PDB file of C-alpha atoms in Angstrom:
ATOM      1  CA  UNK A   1     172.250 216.727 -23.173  1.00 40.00           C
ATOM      2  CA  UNK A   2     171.425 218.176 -19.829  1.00 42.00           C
ATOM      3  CA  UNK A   3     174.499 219.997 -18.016  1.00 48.00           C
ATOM      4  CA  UNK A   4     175.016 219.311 -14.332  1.00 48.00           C
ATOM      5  CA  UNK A   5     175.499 222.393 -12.567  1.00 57.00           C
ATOM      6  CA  UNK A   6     178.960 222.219  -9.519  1.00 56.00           C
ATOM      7  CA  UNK A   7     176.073 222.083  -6.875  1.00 66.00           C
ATOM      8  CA  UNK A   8     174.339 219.422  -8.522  1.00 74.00           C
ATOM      9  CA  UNK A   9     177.648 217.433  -8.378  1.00 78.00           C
ATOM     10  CA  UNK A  10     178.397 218.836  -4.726  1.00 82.00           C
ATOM     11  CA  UNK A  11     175.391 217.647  -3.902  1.00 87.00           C
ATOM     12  CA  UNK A  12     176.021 214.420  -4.948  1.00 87.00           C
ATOM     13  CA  UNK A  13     179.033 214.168  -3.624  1.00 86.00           C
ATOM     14  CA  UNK A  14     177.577 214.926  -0.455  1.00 87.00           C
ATOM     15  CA  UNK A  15     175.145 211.955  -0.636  1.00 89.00           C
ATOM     16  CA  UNK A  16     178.024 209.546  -1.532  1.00 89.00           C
ATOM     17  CA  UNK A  17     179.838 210.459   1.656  1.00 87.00           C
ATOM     18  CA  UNK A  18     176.393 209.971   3.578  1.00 88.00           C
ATOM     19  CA  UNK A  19     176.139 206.487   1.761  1.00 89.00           C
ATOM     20  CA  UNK A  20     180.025 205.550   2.284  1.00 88.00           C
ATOM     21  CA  UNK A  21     179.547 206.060   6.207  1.00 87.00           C
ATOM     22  CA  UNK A  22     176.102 203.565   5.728  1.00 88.00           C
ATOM     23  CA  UNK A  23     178.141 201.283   4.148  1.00 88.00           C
ATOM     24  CA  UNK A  24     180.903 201.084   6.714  1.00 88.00           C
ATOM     25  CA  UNK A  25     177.670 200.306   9.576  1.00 89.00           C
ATOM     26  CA  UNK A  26     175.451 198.430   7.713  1.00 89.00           C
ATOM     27  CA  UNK A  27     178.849 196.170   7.701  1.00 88.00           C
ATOM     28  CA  UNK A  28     179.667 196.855  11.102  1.00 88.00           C
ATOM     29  CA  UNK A  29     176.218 195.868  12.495  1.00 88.00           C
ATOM     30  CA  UNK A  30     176.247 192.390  10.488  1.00 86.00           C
ATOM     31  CA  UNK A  31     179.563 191.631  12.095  1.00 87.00           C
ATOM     32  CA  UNK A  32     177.853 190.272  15.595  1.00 80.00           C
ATOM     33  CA  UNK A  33     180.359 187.957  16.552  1.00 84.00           C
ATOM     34  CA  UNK A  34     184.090 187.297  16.935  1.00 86.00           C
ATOM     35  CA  UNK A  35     184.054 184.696  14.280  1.00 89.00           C
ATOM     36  CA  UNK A  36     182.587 186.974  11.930  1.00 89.00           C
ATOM     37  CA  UNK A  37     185.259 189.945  12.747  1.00 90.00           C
ATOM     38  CA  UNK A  38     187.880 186.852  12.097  1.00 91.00           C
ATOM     39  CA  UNK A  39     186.180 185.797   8.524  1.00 89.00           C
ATOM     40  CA  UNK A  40     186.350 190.168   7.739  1.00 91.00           C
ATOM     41  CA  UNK A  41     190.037 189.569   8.208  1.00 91.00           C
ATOM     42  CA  UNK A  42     190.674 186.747   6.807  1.00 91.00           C
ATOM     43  CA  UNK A  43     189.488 188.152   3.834  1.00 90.00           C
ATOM     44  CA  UNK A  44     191.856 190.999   3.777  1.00 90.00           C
ATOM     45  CA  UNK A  45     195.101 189.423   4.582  1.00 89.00           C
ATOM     46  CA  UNK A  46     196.607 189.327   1.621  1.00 88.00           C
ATOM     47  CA  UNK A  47     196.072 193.077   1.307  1.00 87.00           C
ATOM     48  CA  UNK A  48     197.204 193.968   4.408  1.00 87.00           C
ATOM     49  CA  UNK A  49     200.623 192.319   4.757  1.00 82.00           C
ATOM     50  CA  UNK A  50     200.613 192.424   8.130  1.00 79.00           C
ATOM     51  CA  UNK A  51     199.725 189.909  10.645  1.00 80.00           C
ATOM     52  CA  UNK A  52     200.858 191.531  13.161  1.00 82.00           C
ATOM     53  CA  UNK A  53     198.468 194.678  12.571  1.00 82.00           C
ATOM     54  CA  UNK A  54     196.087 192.486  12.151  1.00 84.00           C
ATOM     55  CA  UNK A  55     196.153 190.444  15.259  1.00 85.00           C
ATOM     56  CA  UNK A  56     195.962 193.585  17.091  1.00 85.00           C
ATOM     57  CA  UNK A  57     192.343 193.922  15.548  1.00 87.00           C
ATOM     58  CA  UNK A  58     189.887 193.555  17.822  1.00 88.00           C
ATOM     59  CA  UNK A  59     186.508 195.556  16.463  1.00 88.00           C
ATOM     60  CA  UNK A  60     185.223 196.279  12.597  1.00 88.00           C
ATOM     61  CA  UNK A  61     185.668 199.582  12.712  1.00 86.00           C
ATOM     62  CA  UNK A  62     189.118 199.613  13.288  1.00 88.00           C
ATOM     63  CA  UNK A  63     189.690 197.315  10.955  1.00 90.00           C
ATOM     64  CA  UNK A  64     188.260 199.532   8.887  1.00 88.00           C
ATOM     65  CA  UNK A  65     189.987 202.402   9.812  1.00 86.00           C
ATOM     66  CA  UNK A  66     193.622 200.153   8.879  1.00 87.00           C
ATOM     67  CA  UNK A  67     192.022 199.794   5.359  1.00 90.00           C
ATOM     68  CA  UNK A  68     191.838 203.711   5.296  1.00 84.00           C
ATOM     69  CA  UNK A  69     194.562 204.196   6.251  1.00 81.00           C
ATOM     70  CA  UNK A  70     196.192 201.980   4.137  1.00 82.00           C
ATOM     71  CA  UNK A  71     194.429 203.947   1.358  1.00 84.00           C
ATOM     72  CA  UNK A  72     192.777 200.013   0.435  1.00 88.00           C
ATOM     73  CA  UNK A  73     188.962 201.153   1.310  1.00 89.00           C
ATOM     74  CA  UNK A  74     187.886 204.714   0.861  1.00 88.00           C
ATOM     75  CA  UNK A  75     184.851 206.514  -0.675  1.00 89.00           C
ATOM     76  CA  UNK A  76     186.311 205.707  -4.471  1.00 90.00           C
ATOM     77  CA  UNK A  77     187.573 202.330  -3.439  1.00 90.00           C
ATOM     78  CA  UNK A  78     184.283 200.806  -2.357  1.00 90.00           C
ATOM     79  CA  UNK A  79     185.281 197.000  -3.266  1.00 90.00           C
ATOM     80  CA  UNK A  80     186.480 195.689   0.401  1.00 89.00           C
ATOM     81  CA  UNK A  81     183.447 195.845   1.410  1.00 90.00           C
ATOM     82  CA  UNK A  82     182.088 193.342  -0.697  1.00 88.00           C
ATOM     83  CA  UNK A  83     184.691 191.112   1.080  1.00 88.00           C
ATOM     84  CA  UNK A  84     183.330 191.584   4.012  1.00 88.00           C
ATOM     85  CA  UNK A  85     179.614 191.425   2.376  1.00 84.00           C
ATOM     86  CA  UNK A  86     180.602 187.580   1.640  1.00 85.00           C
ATOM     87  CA  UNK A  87     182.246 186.804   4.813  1.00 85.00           C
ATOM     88  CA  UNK A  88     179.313 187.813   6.745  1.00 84.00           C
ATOM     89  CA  UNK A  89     176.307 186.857   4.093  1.00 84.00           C
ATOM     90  CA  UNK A  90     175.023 190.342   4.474  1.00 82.00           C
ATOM     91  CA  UNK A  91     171.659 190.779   2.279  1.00 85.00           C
ATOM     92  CA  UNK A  92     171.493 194.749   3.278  1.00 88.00           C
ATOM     93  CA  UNK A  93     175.014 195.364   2.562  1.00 88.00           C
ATOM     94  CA  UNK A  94     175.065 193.599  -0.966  1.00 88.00           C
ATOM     95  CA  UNK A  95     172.091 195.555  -2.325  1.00 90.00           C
ATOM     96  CA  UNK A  96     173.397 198.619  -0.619  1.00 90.00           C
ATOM     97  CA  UNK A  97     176.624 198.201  -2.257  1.00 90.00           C
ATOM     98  CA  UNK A  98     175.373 197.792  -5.862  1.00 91.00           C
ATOM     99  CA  UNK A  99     173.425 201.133  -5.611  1.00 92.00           C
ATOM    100  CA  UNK A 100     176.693 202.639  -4.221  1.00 92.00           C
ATOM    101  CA  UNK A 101     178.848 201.697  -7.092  1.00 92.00           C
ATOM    102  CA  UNK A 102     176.124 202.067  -9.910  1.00 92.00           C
ATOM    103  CA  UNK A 103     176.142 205.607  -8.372  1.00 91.00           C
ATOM    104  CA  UNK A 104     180.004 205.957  -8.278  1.00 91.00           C
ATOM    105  CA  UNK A 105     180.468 205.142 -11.950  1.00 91.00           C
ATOM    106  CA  UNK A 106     178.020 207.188 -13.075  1.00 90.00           C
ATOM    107  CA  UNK A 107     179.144 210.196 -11.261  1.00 89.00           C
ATOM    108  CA  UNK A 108     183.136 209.454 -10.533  1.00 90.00           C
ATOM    109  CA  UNK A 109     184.735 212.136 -12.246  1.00 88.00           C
ATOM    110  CA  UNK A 110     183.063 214.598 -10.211  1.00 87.00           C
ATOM    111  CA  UNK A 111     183.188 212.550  -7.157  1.00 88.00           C
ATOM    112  CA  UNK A 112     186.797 212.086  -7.179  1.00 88.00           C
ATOM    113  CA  UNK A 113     187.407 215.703  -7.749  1.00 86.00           C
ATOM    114  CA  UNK A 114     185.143 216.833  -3.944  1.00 83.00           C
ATOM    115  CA  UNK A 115     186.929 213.908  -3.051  1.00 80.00           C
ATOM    116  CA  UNK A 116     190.273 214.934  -3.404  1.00 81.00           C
ATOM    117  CA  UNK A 117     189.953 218.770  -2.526  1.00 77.00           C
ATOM    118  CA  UNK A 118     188.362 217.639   0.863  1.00 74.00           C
ATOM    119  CA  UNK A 119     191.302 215.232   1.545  1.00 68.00           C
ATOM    120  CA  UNK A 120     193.717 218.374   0.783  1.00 66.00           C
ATOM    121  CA  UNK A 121     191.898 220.492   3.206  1.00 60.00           C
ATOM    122  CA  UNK A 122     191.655 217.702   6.028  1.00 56.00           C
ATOM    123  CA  UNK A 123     195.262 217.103   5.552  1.00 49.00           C
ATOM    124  CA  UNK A 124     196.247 221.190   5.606  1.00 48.00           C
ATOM    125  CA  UNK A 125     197.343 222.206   8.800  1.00 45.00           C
ATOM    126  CA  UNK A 126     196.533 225.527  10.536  1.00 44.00           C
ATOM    127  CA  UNK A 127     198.658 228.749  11.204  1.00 47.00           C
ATOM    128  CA  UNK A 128     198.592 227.638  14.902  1.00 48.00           C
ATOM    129  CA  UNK A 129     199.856 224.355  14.483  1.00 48.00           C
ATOM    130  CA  UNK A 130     202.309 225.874  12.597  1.00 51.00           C
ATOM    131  CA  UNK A 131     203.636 228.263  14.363  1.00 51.00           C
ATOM    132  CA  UNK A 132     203.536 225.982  17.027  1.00 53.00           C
ATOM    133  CA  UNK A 133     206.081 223.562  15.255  1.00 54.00           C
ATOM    134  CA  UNK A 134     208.262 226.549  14.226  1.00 56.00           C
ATOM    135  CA  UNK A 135     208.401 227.116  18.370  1.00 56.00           C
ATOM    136  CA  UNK A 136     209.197 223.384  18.914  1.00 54.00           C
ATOM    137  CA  UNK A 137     211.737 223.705  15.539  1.00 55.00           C
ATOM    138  CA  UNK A 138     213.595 226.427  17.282  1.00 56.00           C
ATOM    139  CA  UNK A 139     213.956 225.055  20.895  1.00 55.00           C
ATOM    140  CA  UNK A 140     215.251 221.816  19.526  1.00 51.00           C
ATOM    141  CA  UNK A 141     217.678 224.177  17.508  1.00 52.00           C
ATOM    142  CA  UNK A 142     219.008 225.956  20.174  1.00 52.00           C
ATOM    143  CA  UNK A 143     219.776 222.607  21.702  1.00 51.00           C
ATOM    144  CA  UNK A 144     222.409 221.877  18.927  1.00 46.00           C
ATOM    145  CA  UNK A 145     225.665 222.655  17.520  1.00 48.00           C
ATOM    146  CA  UNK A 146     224.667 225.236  14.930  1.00 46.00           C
ATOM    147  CA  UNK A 147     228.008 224.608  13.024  1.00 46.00           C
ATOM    148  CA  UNK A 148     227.001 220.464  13.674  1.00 48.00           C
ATOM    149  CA  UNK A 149     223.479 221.105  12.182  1.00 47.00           C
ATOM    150  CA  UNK A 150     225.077 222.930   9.123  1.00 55.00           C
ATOM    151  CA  UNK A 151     227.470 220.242   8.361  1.00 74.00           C
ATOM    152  CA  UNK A 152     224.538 217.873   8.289  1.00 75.00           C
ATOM    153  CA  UNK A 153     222.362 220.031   6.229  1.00 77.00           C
ATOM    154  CA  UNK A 154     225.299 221.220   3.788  1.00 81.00           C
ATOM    155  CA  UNK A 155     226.405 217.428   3.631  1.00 83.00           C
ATOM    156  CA  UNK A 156     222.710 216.606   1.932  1.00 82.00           C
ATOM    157  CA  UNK A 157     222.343 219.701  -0.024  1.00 82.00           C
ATOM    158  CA  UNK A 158     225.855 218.195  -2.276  1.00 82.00           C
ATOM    159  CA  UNK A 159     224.825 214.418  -1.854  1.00 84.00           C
ATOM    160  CA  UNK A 160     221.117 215.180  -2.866  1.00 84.00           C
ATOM    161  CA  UNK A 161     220.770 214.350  -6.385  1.00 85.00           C
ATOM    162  CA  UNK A 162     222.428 210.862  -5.783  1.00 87.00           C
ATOM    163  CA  UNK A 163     220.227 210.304  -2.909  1.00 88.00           C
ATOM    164  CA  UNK A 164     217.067 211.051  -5.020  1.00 88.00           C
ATOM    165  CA  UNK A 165     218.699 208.766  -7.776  1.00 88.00           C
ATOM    166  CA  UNK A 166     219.690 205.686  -5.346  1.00 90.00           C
ATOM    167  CA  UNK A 167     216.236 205.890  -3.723  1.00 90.00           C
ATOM    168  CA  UNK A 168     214.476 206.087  -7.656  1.00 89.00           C
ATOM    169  CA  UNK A 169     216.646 203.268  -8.430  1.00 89.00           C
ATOM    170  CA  UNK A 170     215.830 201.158  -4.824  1.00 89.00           C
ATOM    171  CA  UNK A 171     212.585 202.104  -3.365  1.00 88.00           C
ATOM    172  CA  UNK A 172     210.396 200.204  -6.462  1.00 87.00           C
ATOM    173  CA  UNK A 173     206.670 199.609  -5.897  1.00 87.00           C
ATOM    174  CA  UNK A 174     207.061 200.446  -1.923  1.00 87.00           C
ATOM    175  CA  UNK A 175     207.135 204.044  -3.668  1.00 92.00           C
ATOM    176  CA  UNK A 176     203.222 204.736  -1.355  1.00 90.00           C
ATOM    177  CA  UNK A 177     204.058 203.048   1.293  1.00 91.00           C
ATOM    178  CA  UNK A 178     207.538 205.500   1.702  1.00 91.00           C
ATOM    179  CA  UNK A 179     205.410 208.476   0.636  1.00 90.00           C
ATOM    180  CA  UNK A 180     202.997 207.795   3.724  1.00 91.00           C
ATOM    181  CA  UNK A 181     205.782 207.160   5.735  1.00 92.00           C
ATOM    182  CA  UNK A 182     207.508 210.576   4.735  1.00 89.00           C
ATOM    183  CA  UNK A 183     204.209 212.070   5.773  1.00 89.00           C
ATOM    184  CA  UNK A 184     203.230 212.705   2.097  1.00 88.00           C
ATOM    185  CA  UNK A 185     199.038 213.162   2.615  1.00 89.00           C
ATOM    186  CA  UNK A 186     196.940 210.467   0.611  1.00 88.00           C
ATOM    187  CA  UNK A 187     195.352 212.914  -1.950  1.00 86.00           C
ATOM    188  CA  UNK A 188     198.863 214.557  -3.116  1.00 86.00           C
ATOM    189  CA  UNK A 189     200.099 210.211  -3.667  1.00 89.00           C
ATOM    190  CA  UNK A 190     197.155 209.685  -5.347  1.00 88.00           C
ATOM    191  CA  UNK A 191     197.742 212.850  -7.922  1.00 87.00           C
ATOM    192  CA  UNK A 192     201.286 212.218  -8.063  1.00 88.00           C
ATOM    193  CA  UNK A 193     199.992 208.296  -9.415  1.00 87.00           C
ATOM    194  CA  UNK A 194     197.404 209.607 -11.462  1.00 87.00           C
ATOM    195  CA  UNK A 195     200.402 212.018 -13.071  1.00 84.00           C
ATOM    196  CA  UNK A 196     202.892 209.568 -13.903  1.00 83.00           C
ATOM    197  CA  UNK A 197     200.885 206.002 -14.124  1.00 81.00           C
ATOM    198  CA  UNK A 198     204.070 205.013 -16.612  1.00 84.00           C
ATOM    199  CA  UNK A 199     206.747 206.538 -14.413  1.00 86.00           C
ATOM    200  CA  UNK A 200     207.709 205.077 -11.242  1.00 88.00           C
ATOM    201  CA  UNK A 201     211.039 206.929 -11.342  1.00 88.00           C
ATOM    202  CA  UNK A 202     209.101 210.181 -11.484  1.00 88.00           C
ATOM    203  CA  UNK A 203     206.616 209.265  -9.004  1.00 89.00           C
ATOM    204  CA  UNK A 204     209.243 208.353  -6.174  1.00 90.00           C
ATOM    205  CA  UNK A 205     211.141 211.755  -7.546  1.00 89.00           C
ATOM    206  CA  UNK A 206     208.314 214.098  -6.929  1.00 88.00           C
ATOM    207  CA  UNK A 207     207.291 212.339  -3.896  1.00 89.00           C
ATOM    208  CA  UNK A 208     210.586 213.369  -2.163  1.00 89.00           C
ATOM    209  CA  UNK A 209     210.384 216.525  -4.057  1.00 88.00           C
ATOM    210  CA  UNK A 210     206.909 216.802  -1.740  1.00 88.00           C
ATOM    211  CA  UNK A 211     208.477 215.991   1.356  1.00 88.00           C
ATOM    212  CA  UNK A 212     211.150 218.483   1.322  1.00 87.00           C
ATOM    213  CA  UNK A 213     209.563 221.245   0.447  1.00 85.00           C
ATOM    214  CA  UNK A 214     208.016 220.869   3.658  1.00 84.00           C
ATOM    215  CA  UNK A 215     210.961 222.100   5.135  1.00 81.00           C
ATOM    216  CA  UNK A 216     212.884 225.102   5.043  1.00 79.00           C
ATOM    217  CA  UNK A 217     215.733 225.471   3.863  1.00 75.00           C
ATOM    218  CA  UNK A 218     217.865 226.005   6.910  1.00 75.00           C
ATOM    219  CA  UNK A 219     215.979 223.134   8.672  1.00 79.00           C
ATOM    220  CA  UNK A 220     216.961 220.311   5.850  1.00 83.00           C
ATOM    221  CA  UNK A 221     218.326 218.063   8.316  1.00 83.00           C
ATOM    222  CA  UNK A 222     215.095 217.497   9.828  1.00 86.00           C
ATOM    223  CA  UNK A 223     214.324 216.411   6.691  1.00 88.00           C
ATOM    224  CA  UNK A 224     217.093 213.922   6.436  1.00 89.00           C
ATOM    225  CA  UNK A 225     215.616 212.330   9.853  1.00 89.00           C
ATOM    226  CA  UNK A 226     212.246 212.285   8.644  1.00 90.00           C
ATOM    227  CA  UNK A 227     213.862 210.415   5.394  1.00 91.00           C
ATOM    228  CA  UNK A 228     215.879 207.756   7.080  1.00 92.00           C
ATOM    229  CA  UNK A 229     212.915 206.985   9.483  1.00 90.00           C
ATOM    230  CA  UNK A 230     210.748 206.412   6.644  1.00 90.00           C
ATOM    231  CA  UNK A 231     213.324 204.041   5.295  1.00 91.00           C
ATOM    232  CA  UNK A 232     213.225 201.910   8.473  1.00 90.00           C
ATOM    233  CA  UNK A 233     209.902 202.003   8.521  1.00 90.00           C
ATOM    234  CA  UNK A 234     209.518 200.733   4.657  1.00 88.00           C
ATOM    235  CA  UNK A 235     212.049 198.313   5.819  1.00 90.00           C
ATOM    236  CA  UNK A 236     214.849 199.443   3.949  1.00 89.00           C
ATOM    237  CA  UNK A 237     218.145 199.887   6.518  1.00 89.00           C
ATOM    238  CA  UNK A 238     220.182 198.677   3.297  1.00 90.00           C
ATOM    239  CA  UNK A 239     219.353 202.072   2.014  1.00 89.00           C
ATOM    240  CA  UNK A 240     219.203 204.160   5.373  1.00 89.00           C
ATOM    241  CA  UNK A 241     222.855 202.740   5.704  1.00 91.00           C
ATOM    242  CA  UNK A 242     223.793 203.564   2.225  1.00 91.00           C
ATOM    243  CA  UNK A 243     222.389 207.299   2.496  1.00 88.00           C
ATOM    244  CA  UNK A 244     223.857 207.750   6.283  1.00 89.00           C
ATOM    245  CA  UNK A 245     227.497 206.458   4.221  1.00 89.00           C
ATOM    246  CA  UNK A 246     226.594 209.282   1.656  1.00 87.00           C
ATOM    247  CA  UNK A 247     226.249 211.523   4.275  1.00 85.00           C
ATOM    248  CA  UNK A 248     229.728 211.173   5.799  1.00 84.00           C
ATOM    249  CA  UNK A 249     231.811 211.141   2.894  1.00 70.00           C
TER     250      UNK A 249
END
């Protein structure tokens, strides 16, 4: 059997993003009207859970882009758009649909893997932005109580292993939508499922793990913030509350 060489799959790879992006207009351009945009919708409520998101819709593309970013439509989850192929009895985006998925099962492996490296480049940030943040970091700093700052920080450091436990206990299947929300990037969530398919424990575990590392060690409490917002934002106060109790024990 022939071998395919890294460029050939590169290559391919390449095309797949080309035919993605056709995809995504050959949609856009069949949804002419508001009714259609409404039908498109429609047809993804359920997926969504959000009403109110989707109310706010106004043009495909950015209800495409709240698929994306939901991580429900990307280049190796093609099958939205077949939704939206029968909501808007789209001829052109049918047949170019069943040549994009014939080619993404014969080629996924190697697909996924471009895939995911670009996602972990696009979601890297630069040595500017960094040391830009550091800057902002250390102005907010010197705006604080250093001995208030420790107390917070030292006050996590002994309560974190029954924080990580509560939240593997509590946070369930909303596991993603916390990661997102704890600025996790959609590439590492998707290796961190792919690594423990069995384990939800360990996926909300390394998840966190994730998310603190981002942080150094002497700026932990900004981690703590980042944490509780992401609770409030998975809508889980029961648990913010419960961790801010930990917290002043």
């Amino acid at each position: 059997m022939e071998r395919i060489s890294v460029q050939d799959h590169r290559t391919v790879y390449e095309q797949m993003c080309k035919d993605y992006l056709n995809l995504k207009l050959l949609a856009q351009n069949a949804c002419h009207v508001r009714e259609h945009l409404e039908r498109c919708k429609n047809s993804v409520r359920e997926e969504v859970h959000s009403c109110r998101k989707l109310c706010r819709v106004t043009e495909f593309d950015h209800l495409v882009l709240l698929l994306e970013q939901r991580n429900l439509l990307s280049l190796l989850k093609p099958d939205l758009i077949e939704r939206f192929e029968l909501a808007l009895d789209a001829k052109d985006v049918s047949c170019a649909l069943k040549s994009y998925r014939s080619m993404l099962s014969s080629h996924y492996a190697a697909i996924r893997r471009f895939h995911l490296e670009d996602l972990r480049h696009r979601d890297r940030r630069t040595l500017l932005e960094k040391e830009v943040e550091k800057i902002k970091l250390h102005e907010t700093n010197d705006t604080l109580m250093p001995s208030a700052v420790n107390t917070k920080r030292d006050k996590y450091l002994q309560q974190r292993d029954k924080v990580y436990s509560l939240l593997q206990l509590e946070i369930g299947k909303s596991w993603k939508p916390f990661g997102r929300f704890l600025n996790v990037p959609p590439a590492v969530l998707e290796e961190i499922e792919d690594r423990n398919r069995q384990d939800l424990k360990t996926r909300i575990y390394e998840v966190l793990h994730w998310a603190e590392k981002q942080f150094a060690d002497d700026t932990l409490d900004q981690f703590v913030v980042v944490l509780l917002k992401a609770l409030e934002n998975t809508r889980r106060k029961d648990l913010k509350r419960k961790i801010e109790s930990m917290l002043q024990e």
